[in-house]
Structure formats: C-alpha cells, structure tokens
Short mmCIF file of C-alpha atoms in Angstrom, two decimals:
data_model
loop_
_atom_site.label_atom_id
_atom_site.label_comp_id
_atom_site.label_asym_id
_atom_site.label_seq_id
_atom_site.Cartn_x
_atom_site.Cartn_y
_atom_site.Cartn_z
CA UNK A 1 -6.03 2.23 30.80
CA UNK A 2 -2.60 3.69 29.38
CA UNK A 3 -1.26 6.69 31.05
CA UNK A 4 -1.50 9.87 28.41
CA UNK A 5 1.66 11.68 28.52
CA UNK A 6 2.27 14.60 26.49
CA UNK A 7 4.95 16.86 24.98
CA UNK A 8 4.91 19.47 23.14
CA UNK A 9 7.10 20.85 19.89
CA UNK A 10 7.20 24.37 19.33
CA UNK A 11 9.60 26.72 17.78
CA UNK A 12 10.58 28.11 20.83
CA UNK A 13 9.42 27.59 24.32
CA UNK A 14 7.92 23.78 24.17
CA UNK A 15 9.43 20.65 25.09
CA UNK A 16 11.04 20.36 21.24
CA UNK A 17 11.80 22.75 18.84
CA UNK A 18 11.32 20.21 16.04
CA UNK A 19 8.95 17.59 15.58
CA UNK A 20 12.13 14.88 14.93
CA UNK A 21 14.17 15.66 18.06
CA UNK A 22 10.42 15.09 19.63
CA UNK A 23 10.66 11.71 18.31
CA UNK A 24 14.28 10.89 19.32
CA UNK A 25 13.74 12.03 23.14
CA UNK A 26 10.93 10.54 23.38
CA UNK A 27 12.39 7.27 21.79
CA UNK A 28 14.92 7.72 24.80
CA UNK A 29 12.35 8.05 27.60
CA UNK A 30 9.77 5.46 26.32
CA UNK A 31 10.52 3.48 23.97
CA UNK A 32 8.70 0.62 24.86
CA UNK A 33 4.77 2.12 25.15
CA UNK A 34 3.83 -0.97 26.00
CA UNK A 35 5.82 -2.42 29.04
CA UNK A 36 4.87 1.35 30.37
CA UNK A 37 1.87 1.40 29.68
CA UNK A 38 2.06 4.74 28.40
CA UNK A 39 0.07 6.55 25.08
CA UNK A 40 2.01 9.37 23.96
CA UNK A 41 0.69 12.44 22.39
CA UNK A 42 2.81 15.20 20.51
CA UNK A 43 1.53 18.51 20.35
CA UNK A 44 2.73 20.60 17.25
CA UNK A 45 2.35 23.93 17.85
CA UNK A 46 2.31 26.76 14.82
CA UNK A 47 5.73 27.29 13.10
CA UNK A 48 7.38 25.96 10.18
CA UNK A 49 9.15 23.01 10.94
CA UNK A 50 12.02 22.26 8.51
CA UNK A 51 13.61 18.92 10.06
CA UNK A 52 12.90 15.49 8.44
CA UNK A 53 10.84 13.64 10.53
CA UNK A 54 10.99 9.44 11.00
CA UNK A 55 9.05 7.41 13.34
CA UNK A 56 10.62 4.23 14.27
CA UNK A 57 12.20 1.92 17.27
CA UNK A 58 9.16 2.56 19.62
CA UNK A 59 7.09 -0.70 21.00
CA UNK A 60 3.49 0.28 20.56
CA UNK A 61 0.32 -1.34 20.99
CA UNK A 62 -3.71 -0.80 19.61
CA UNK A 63 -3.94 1.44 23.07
CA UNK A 64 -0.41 1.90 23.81
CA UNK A 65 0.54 4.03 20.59
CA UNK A 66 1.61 7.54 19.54
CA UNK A 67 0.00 10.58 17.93
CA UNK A 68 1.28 13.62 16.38
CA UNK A 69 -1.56 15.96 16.08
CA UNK A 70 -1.62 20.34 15.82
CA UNK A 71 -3.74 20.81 19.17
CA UNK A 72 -7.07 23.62 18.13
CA UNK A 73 -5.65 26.92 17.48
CA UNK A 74 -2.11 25.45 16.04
CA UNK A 75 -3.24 23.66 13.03
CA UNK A 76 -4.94 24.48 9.45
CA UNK A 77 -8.44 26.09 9.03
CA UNK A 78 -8.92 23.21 6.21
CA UNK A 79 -7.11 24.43 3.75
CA UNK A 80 -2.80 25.00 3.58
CA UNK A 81 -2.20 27.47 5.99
CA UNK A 82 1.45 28.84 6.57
CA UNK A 83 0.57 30.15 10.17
CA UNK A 84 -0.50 26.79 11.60
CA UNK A 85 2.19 24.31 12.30
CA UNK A 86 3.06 22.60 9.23
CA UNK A 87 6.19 20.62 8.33
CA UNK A 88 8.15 21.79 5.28
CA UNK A 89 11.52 19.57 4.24
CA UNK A 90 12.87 19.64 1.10
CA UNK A 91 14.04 15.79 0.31
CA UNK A 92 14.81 13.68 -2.97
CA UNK A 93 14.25 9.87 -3.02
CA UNK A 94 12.63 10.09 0.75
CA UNK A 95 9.75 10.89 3.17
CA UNK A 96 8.89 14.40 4.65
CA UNK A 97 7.57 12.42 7.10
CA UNK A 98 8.08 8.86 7.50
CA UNK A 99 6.46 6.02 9.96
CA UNK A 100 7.72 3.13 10.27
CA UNK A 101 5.63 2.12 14.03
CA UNK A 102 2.62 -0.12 14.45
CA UNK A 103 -0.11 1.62 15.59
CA UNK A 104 0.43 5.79 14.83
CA UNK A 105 -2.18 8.45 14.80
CA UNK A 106 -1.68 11.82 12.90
CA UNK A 107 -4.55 14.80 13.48
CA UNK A 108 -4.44 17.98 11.80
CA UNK A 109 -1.24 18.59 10.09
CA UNK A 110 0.09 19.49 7.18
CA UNK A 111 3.23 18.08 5.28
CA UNK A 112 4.93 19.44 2.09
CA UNK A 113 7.88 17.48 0.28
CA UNK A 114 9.13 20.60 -1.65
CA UNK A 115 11.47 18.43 -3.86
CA UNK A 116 11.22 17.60 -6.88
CA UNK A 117 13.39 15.33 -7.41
CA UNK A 118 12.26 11.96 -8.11
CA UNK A 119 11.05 9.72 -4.70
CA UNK A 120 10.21 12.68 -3.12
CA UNK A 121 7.42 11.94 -1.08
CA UNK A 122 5.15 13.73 1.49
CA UNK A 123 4.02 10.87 3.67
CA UNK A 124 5.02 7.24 3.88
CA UNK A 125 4.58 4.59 6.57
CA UNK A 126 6.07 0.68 6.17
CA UNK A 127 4.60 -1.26 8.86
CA UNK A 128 3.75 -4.63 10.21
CA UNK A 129 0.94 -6.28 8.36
CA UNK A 130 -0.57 -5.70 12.01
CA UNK A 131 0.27 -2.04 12.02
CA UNK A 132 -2.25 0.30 12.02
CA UNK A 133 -2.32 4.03 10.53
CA UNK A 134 -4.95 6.81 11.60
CA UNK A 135 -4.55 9.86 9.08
CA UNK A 136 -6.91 12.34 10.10
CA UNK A 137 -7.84 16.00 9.24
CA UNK A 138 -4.54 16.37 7.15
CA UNK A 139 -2.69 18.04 3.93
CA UNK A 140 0.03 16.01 2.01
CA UNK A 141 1.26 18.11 -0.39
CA UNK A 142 4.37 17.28 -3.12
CA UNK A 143 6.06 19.95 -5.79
CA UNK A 144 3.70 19.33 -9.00
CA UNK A 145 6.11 19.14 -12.04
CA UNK A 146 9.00 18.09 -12.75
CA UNK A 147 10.51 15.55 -15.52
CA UNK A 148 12.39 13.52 -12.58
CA UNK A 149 9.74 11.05 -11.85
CA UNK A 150 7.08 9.46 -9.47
CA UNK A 151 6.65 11.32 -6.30
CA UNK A 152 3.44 10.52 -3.89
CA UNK A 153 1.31 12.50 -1.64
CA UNK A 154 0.36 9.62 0.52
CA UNK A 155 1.96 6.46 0.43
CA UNK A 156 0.64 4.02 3.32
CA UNK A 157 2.10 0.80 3.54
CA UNK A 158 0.54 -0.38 6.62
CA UNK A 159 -1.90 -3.40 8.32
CA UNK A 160 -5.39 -1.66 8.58
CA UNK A 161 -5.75 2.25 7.38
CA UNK A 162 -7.87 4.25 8.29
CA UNK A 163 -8.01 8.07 6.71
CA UNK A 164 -10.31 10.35 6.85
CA UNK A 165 -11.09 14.54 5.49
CA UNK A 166 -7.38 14.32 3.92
CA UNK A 167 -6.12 16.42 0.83
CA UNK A 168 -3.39 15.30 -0.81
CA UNK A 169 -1.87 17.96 -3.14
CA UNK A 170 0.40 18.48 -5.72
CA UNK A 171 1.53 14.86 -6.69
CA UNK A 172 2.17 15.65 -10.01
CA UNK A 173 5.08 14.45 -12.21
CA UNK A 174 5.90 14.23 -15.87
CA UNK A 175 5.76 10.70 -16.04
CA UNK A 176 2.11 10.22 -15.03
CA UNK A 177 2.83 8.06 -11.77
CA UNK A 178 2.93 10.20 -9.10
CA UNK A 179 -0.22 9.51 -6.75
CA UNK A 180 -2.46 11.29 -4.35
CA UNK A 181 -3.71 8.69 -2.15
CA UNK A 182 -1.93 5.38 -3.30
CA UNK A 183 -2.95 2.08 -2.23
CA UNK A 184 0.29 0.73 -0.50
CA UNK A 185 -1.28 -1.81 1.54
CA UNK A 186 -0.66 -5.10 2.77
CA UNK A 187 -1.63 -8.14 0.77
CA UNK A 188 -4.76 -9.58 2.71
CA UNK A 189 -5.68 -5.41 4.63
CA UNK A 190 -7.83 -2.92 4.15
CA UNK A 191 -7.62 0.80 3.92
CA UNK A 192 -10.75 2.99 4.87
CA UNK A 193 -9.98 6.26 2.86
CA UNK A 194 -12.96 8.27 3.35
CA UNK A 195 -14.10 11.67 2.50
CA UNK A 196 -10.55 12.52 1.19
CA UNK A 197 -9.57 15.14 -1.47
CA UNK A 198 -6.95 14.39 -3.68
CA UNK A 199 -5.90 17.64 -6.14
CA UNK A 200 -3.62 18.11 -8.94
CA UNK A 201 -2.07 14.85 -9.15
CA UNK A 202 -1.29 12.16 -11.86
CA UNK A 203 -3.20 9.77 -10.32
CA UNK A 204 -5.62 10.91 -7.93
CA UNK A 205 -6.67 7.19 -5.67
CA UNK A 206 -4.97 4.57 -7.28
CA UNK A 207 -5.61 1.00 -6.56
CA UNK A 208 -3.22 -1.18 -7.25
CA UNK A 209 -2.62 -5.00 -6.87
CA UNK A 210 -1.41 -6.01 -4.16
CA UNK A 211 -4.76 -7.60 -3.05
CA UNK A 212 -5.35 -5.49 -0.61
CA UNK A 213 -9.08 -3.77 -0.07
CA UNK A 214 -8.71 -0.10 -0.64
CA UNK A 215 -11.82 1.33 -0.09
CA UNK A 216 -12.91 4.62 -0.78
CA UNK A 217 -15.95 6.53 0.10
CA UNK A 218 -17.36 10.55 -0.45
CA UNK A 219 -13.74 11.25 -2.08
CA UNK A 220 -12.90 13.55 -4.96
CA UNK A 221 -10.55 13.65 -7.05
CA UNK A 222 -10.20 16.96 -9.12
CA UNK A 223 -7.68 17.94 -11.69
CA UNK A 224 -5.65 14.86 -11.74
CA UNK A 225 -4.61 13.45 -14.88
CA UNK A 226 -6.27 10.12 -13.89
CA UNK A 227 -9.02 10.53 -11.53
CA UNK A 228 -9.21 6.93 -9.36
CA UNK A 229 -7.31 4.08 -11.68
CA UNK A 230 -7.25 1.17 -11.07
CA UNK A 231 -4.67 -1.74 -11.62
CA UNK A 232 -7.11 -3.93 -10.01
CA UNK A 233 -10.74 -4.20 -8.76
CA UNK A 234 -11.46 -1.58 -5.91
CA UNK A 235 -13.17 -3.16 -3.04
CA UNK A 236 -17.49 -3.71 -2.98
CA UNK A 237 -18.60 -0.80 -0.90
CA UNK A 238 -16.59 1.63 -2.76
CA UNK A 239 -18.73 4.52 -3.04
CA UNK A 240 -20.16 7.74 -3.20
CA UNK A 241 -17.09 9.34 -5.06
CA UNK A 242 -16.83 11.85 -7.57
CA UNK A 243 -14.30 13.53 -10.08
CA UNK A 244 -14.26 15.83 -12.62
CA UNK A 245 -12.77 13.77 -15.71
CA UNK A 246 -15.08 11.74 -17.87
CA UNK A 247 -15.82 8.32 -18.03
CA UNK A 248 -13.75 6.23 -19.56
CA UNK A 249 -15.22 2.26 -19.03
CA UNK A 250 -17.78 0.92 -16.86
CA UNK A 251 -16.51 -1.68 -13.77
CA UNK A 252 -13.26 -2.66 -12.01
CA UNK A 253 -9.85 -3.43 -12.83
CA UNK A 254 -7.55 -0.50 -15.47
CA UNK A 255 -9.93 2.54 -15.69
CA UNK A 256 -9.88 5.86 -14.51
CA UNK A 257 -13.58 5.86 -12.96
CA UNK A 258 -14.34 6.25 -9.54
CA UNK A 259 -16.38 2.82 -8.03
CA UNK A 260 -19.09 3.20 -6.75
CA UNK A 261 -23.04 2.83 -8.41
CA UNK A 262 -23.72 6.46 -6.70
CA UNK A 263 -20.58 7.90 -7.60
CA UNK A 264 -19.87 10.57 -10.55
CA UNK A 265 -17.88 11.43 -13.74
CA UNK A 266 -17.56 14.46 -15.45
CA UNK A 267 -18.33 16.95 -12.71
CA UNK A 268 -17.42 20.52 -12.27
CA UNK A 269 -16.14 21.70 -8.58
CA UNK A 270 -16.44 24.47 -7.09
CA UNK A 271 -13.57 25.53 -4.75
CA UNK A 272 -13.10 28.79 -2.52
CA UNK A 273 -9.51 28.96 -4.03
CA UNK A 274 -7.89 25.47 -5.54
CA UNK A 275 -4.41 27.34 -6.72
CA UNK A 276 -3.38 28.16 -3.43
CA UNK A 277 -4.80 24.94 -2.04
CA UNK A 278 -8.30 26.02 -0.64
CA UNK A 279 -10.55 23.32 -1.54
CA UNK A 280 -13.40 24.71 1.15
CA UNK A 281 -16.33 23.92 -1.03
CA UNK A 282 -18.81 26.59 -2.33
CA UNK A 283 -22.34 27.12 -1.80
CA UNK A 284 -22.90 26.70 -5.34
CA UNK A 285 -20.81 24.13 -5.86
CA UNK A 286 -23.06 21.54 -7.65
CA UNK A 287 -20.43 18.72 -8.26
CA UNK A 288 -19.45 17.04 -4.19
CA UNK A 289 -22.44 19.21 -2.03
CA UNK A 290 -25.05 17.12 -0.61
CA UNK A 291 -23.62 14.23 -3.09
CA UNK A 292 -22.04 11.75 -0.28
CA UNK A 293 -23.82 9.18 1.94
CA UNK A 294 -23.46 9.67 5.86
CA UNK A 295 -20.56 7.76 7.52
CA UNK A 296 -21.86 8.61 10.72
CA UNK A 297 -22.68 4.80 11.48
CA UNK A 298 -20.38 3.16 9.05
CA UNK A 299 -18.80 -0.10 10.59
CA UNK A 300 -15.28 0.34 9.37
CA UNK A 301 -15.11 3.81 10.26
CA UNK A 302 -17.46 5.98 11.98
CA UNK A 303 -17.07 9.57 11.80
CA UNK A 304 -19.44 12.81 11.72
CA UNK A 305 -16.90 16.01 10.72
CA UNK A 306 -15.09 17.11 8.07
CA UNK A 307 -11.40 18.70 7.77
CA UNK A 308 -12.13 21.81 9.58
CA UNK A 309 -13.54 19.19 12.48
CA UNK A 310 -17.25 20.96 11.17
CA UNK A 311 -20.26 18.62 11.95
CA UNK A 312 -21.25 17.08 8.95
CA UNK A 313 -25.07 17.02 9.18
CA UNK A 314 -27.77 16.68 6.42
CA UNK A 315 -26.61 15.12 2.94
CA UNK A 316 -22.72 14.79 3.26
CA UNK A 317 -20.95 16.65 0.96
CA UNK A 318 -18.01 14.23 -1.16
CA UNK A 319 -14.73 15.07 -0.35
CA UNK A 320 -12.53 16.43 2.86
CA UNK A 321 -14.78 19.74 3.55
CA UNK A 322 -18.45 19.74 4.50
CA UNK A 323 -20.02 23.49 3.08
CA UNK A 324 -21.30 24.66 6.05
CA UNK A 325 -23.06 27.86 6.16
CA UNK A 326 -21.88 31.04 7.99
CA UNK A 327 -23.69 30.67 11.57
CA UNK A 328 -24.52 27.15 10.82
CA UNK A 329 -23.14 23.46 11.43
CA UNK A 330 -21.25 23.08 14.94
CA UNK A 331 -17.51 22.53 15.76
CA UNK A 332 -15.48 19.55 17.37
CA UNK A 333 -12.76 21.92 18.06
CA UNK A 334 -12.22 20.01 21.10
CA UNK A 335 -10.23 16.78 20.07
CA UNK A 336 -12.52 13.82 21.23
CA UNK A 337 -11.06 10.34 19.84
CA UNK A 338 -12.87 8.89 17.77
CA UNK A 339 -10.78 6.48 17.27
CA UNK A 340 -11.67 2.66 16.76
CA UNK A 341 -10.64 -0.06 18.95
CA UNK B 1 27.09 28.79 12.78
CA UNK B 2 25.51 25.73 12.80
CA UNK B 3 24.12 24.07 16.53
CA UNK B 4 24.43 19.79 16.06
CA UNK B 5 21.69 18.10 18.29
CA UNK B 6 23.27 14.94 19.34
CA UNK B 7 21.96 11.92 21.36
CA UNK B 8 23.40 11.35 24.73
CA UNK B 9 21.82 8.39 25.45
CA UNK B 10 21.44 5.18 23.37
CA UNK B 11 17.85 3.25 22.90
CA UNK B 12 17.15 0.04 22.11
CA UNK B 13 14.57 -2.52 20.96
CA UNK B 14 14.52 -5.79 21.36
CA UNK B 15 14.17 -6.48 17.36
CA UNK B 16 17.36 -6.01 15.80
CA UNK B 17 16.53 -4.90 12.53
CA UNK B 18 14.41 -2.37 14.18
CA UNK B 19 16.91 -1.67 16.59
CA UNK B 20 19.41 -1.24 13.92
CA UNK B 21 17.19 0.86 11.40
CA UNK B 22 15.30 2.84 13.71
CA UNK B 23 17.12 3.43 17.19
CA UNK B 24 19.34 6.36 18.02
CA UNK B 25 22.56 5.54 19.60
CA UNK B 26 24.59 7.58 21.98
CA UNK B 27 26.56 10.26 19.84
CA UNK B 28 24.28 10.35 16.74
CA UNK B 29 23.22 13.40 15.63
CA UNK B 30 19.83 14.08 15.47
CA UNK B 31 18.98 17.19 13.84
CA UNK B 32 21.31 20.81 13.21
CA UNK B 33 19.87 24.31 12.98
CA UNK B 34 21.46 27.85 12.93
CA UNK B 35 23.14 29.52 15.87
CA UNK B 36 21.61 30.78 18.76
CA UNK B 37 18.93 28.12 18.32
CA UNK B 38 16.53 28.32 21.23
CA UNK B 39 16.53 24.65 22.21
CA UNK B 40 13.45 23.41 23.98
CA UNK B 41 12.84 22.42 27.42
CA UNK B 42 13.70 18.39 26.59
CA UNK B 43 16.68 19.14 24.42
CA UNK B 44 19.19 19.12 26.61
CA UNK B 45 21.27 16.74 28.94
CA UNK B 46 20.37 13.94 30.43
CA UNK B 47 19.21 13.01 26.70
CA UNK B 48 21.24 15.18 24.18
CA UNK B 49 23.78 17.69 24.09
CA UNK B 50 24.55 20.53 21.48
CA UNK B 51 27.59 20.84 19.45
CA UNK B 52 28.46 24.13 18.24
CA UNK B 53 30.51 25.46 15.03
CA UNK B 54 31.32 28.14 15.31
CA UNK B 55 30.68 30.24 11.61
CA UNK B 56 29.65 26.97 9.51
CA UNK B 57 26.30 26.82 8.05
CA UNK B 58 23.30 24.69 8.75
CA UNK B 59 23.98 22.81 5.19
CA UNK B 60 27.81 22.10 5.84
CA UNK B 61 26.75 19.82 8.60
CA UNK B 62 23.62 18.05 7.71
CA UNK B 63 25.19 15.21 5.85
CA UNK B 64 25.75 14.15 9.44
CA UNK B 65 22.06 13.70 9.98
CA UNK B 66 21.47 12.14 7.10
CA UNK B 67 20.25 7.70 8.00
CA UNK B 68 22.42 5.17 6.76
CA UNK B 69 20.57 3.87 3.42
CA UNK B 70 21.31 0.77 1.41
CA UNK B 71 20.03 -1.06 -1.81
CA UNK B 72 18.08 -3.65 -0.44
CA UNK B 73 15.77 -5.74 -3.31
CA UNK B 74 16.55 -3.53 -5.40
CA UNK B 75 15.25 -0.47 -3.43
CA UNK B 76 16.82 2.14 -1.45
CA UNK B 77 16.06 2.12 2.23
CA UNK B 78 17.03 3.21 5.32
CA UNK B 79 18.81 0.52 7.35
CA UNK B 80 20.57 2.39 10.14
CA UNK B 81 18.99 5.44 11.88
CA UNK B 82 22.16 7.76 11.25
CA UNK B 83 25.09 7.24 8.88
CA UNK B 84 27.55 8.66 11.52
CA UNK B 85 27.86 8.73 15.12
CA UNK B 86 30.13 10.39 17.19
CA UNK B 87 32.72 7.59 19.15
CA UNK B 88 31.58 8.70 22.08
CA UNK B 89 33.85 6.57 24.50
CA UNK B 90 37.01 7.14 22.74
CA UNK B 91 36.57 11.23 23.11
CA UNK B 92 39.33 12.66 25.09
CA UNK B 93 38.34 12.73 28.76
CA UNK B 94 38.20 16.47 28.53
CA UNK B 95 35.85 15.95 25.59
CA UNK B 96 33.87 13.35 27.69
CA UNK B 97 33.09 15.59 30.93
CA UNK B 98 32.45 18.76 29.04
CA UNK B 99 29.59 17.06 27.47
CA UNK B 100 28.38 15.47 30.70
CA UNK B 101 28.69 18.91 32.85
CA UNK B 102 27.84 21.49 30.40
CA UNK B 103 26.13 19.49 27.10
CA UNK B 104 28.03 21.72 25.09
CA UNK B 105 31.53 21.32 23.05
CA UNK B 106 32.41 24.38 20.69
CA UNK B 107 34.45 23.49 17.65
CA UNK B 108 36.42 25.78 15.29
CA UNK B 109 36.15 24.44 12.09
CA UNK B 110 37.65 27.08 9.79
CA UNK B 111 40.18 29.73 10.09
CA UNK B 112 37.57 32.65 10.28
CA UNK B 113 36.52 32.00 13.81
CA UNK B 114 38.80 33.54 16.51
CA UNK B 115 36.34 33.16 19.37
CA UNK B 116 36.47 30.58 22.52
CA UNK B 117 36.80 26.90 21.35
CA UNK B 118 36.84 23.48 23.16
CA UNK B 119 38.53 21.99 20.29
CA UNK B 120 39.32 21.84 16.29
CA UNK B 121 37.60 20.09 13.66
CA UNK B 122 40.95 19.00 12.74
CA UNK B 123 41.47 17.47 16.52
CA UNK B 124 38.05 15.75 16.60
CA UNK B 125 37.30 14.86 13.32
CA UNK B 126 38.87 11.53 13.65
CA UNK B 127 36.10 10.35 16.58
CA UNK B 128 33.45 10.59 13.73
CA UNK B 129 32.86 7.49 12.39
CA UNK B 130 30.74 6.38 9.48
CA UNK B 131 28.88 3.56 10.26
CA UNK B 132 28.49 1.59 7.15
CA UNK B 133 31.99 2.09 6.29
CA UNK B 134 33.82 2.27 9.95
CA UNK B 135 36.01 4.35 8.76
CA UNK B 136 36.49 7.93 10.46
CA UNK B 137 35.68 11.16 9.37
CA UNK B 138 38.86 12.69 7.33
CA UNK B 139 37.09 15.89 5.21
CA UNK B 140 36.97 19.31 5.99
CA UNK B 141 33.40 20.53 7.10
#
C-alpha cells in the first residue's frame, strides 16, 4: 500500500502559500509517485488563491496518484463561498487550473476563471487515454458574457472520468459555445458525470463526437441556452436528468434534450439563491427533488452524498445538492475515499 | 515590491515531451506575489529561493511566470513549463552563494529604491534567458 504523504497550502503558515508552488515542490521531492511508492495529498486551506495552477511532470499510478482537495472546515458549504479556499486567476486563452497527470483526484474546491477573454477556461485536464480524472464535490465557475468567444467550465480531456455533485457556473459567451460540463474525452472512454449541476451556460452537458461515452445521470441543467446538446448520441444508461428548457426532438444525436426515458423537459427549479451561485435546492422545489434514481450501487460509480458530502437517502434528488431537511440526513464530513479501483 | 519564487532545483521525467512541457528547471520562476510575502514552511531553500524587487509590482514581473506556449496543430499550447529561466550557472559567484546561503538576492530595478541591494536589474538582466528564443533578457522591468 502507497505511503500517504501530505502537505498543506495555506495563505500563511502551511507548507505553501499557493496551491502552484505546492505543485512545483512537490514535483521536486517526488516526482516519480510511483518508484516511491508514495500517494500525495494537498490540503487547501481557506484563502483566496490567485496563482495559476498546472499539474504536470509527476509519474503517477491508479494508487500512486495525487489529490488536491479543501480538508472539512476549509472548503464550500455547497454553494460559492468566498471564505473557503477557492482559487481565483484571471487568464485569457488558458486554464485556472490545468492537469495534465494520469491519475488526479480533486475534492471540494472551487475554481473561477474571471476572464473573459476568449479560451478562458476554469478547469481543463489533457491526459493519457489511460489517465484517469476524479472531480468531486466541486464549483467551476467562468465570467458569463462577453462577445470574445467560447470559454468552458469543465473541460476534461482524459482516459476514464469520473465526476460527481459538481456545478459548473457561468460558462456563458456570446457566441453560444461556451460549455458547462463538455465532453472532452478520449475516442474509445467513458466519462461518469453524475449528479452534476451545470448553471448559466451556453451549453449546459454537451456531447460531442469524439466517440467517447459521456454519460450522465441525476444532472440538471438550468438556465443555459442549450440544456444537454448533443453532436452525437449520448451513451445508453443516460438518465434521470432534468432541465428547465423545453423539448425540442425526441432521441440522440443534435438536440437540446436531456437522455434519458425518466428524465425531464420544461421544469421549473427551485434554488435557495441561483444569482449568487446557491443552487441548495428548496423544499418546494418540484422540478430535481425526489426526481433521480439512487447511485448508491451503480457499477461505474458508486456514491451515496451530495455536494455538501450530505447522505443522500430516500428518492435522490437530480442534480449536485440533495434537500435535506434541517435536523435530518447525516454528514460524511470526514473524507472517506470512495474512490474506485 | 514584488517577491519572485524561483526553483532551486531542477526535476525531471523520463518522457521528454513531458519533461520538456511540464518540469521545472533550476532558476525558473514559479510564481511572484507582493512584498513581505509570508512564504510557507516548503518555500524555501533546499528547493527554491526568493528574489526580491525592491518597489516593482506583482504585474511588472509576472510575464516571467508565464509557460512557454507554441502553435502546435493549429492550437496554442503549452510546450515548456516556463518561458524564462534564470542561467543559473553563469551567475556571478557572488550571485551563486548568496542564493545557496541565504535564498535571497535583492535587486534594484528602478531609480526610486535607495535601500540595500545585491545587485541591479541592469547587472543581471542579461542571465535571464528566454527559452524559446535563447536570447537574454534586454527590457527594463
């Protein structure tokens, strides 16, 4: 079994003061994960961090690999939260945050591409076709507006995917391209984008053709010009997703509709506060509550909580939060992986 | 004033392009912030070492942490982890043990400054070197 090493990045105090020199010391220490048979873990404490962040040059391995996550207390309550650790980086025609190493894990944080200028991204990743991504619990946010072109929440280009109680935010540009969750995939992988919520953007999941299995399950998609579109056929098993735009045509391939037999058009969401990027779901919300199917057992990716790490219990609710009453549901606040393989 | 992070010590990987595109090498810079920066626990020698300047703001120096980016197919990417690097070895000897004893160097690098300095912008400039071009740093910060 690796040895777990890990550092910490905090504004003052910590190993790091920014999440990129984190990367680059550590890239000087151990490099090679594998030959040390080491997993490393980076602990991003609650500050702004304003530095441009790239992964790349490490040897990594399915259990020799790193992860960036906000340990409890440090990140986001679920929705953007400027007193939780969150990186904030203000670049045209590149990543916030960038990974370009196999086998990466990312837990609870929250990246904003403030640009808008036009390949301004949030997150990216250009892997291996045997790389694997884990994007868990976290907020991808871009600059909505903007006549300078296509800028993406989360752009994946990986080997297998697998994200989970995500929000994307914000990836909104005058020329209609700019995409929430975009499949970036590998010819010949598969992405498991589950329970994710993507907000505001031109193109909320977009599936495009690069024959790749993008499959999505319990996500929303919620004031976005083009709800889940399609350039070509989203994967069988797509389902359980919901939006609020209308149906345009029924099946695969060029429409706006998310797949899915049990998924739904036309619906009207209920968020605590969606302009300042709360998308906690009302009690009375009648559009994603009790509307998903249980993951809990699913064979791609197993999983029982929801962005605020909230058991998810009963009829899931579609999309990254779970409504859980006051008093009720129970907490993973502890991090247990989860993690497959 | 602005406070350069800057690698100490080079990594490697044993794929070139990835070695190329994604390690740092001794004398990049890896990230700048403002002046009396509390560095953390890790940033500091063996790994990196700070330089200082003295009066100049965070956004004079950042083009030097900026990657090394190419067209490539027709798309912009990064293909070398910084754009410049420090010539580390050719530094006056002076230059050379400061950083390894203290992991600082101070440079005045305008006319406004009149504190304690290790050396001008004007003397050290010249040991900057971009990368894609190999030719040294001539411009003013």
């Amino acid at each position: 079994m690796a040895t777990l090493v890990t550092v910490t990045v905090q504004s003052s105090g910590g190993d790091y003061t920014s999440l990129s020199a984190a990367e680059s010391g550590q890239q000087a220490i151990r490099a090679d994960l594998v030959t040390r048979d080491e997993q490393l873990d980076i602990a991003c404490y609650a500050f702004e961090d304003t530095t441009q962040v790239v992964f790349d040059g490490f040897t990594t391995d399915a259990t020799r690999y790193l992860r960036v996550y906000a340990p409890p207390g440090q990140r986001h309550s679920g929705k953007w939260d400027t007193t939780k650790y969150r990186l904030v980086v203000n670049v045209g025609d590149s990543s916030a945050f960038r990974v370009l190493d196999n086998d990466f894990r990312m837990d609870g944080l929250q990246v904003y591409n403030t640009s808008t200028a036009a390949g301004a991204v949030a997150f990216s990743s250009d892997t291996s076709t045997s790389g694997t991504l884990y994007a868990i619990n976290s907020i991808y946010r871009c600059a909505p507006g903007g006549a300078a072109g296509t800028r993406h929440a989360f752009n994946p280009r990986v080997g297998t995917l697998y994200a989970r109680n995500c929000i994307a935010w914000g990836a909104l540009s005058d020329n209609g391209l700019s995409v929430g969750f975009r499949d970036n995939l590998w010819s010949g992988t598969n992405g498991y984008v589950y329970n994710c919520t993507a907000y505001n953007c031109s193109r909320g999941f977009h599936k495009q053709d690069h024959g790749s299995n993008f499959y999505v399950k319990n996500c929303l998609a919620a004031n976005c010009t083009l709800s889940f579109p399609a350039t070509w056929n989203w994967p069988s098993g797509s389902d359980y997703n919901a939006c609020d735009t209308a149906l345009t045509t029924t099946g695969n391939g060029g429409n706006n509709d998310p797949p899915g037999a049990n998924s739904r058009v036309s619906q009207t969401f209920s968020f605590v506060d969606a302009a300042t990027g709360d998308f906690h779901l009302l009690s009375t919300d009648a559009g994603a509550k009790d509307f998903g199917t249980d993951l809990s057992g699913d064979a791609d990716q197993a999983f029982s909580d929801d962005i605020d790490y909230e058991t998810r219990s009963g009829s899931w609710d579609i999309g990254a939060d779970e409504y859980v009453a006051a008093g009720g549901g129970g907490s993973n606040a502890k991090l247990v992986k989860t993690y497959l393989g | 004033m602005a406070e350069l992070l800057v690698r100490a010590t080079s990594s490697a990987n044993p794929d070139p392009t990835k070695d190329q595109r994604g390690c740092y090498k001794r004398g990049m810079p890896v990230v700048v912030m403002p002046d009396g920066h509390p560095w953390g626990l890790l940033e500091r020698l063996p790994t990196f070492v700070v330089i200082k300047f003295p009066l100049i703001s965070v956004a004079r120096v950042q083009k030097y942490i900026q990657a090394q980016r190419e067209l490539v197919n027709g798309e912009t990417v990064a293909t070398r982890r910084r754009l410049w690097r420090i010539r580390w070895a050719d530094l006056p000897q002076a230059a050379q043990n400061n950083l390894q004893n203290t992991g600082e160097l101070t440079i005045k690098a305008t006319s406004d400054y009149t504190g304690a300095f290790d050396y001008t912008w004007a003397q050290v400039k010249v040991y900057w070197q971009n990368q894609l071009t190999g030719l040294n740093e001539t411009a003013d910060i």
